[in-house]
């Protein structure tokens, strides 16, 4: 999307809240992000997810991610 948004941890938290399952696959997060983010922004998704796991915001299980706490609430 031309001139779209940047990928941020706040954006990812919003995606987790909209998800229909407890653990969400990266493919879901990427496809939803591609709908509204600027081109190439979802390429940073793995690094941002890893950072959020290290901070204790998310958990990873078999390539799927779960929001543990909302740091913006």
Coordinates of C-alpha atoms in Angstrom, one line a residue:
X1 CA 0.0 0.0 0.0
X2 CA 1.5 3.3 -1.1
X3 CA 2.0 5.7 1.8
X4 CA 0.7 3.2 4.4
X5 CA 1.5 2.9 8.0
X6 CA 4.7 1.7 9.7
X7 CA 4.9 -1.6 11.5
X8 CA 5.0 -1.0 15.2
X9 CA 4.5 -3.0 18.4
X10 CA 1.3 -1.1 19.0
X11 CA 0.0 -2.2 15.6
X12 CA 0.9 -5.8 16.3
X13 CA -0.9 -5.7 19.7
X14 CA -4.0 -4.5 17.8
X15 CA -3.7 -7.4 15.4
X16 CA -3.5 -9.9 18.2
X17 CA -6.6 -8.4 19.8
X18 CA -8.5 -8.8 16.5
X19 CA -7.4 -12.4 16.0
X20 CA -9.9 -15.2 16.3
X21 CA -7.5 -17.7 17.9
X22 CA -5.4 -17.7 21.0
X23 CA -2.2 -18.4 19.0
X24 CA -1.8 -16.6 15.6
X25 CA 0.4 -17.8 12.8
X26 CA 2.9 -15.3 11.3
X27 CA 1.1 -15.8 7.9
X28 CA -2.1 -14.3 9.5
X29 CA -0.2 -11.4 11.0
X30 CA 1.6 -10.8 7.7
X31 CA -1.5 -10.9 5.5
X32 CA -3.5 -8.6 7.8
X33 CA -0.5 -6.2 8.0
X34 CA -0.1 -6.2 4.2
X35 CA -3.7 -4.8 4.0
X36 CA -2.8 -1.5 5.7
X37 CA 1.0 -1.2 6.1
X38 CA 3.4 0.5 3.7
X39 CA 5.1 -1.9 1.2
X40 CA 7.8 -3.9 2.7
X41 CA 6.9 -3.1 6.3
X42 CA 5.8 -6.7 7.1
X43 CA 9.3 -7.9 6.2
X44 CA 10.3 -6.6 9.7
X45 CA 7.7 -8.8 11.3
X46 CA 9.9 -11.7 12.5
X47 CA 12.4 -9.3 14.1
X48 CA 9.6 -7.3 15.9
X49 CA 7.9 -10.5 17.1
X50 CA 11.3 -11.8 18.5
X51 CA 11.8 -8.5 20.3
X52 CA 8.3 -8.7 21.8
X53 CA 8.8 -12.3 22.9
X54 CA 12.1 -11.2 24.6
X55 CA 10.2 -8.4 26.4
X56 CA 7.5 -10.8 27.6
X57 CA 4.7 -9.2 25.6
X58 CA 4.2 -12.3 23.4
X59 CA 4.8 -16.0 23.6
X60 CA 5.9 -18.2 20.7
X61 CA 4.8 -21.8 20.3
X62 CA 5.4 -23.9 17.2
X63 CA 5.7 -20.8 14.9
X64 CA 2.5 -19.2 16.3
X65 CA 2.3 -16.2 18.6
X66 CA 0.1 -15.3 21.5
X67 CA -0.3 -11.9 23.2
X68 CA 0.5 -12.3 26.9
X69 CA 0.0 -8.7 28.0
X70 CA -0.9 -5.4 26.4
X71 CA 1.9 -2.9 27.3
X72 CA -0.3 0.0 26.1
X73 CA -3.4 -0.8 28.3

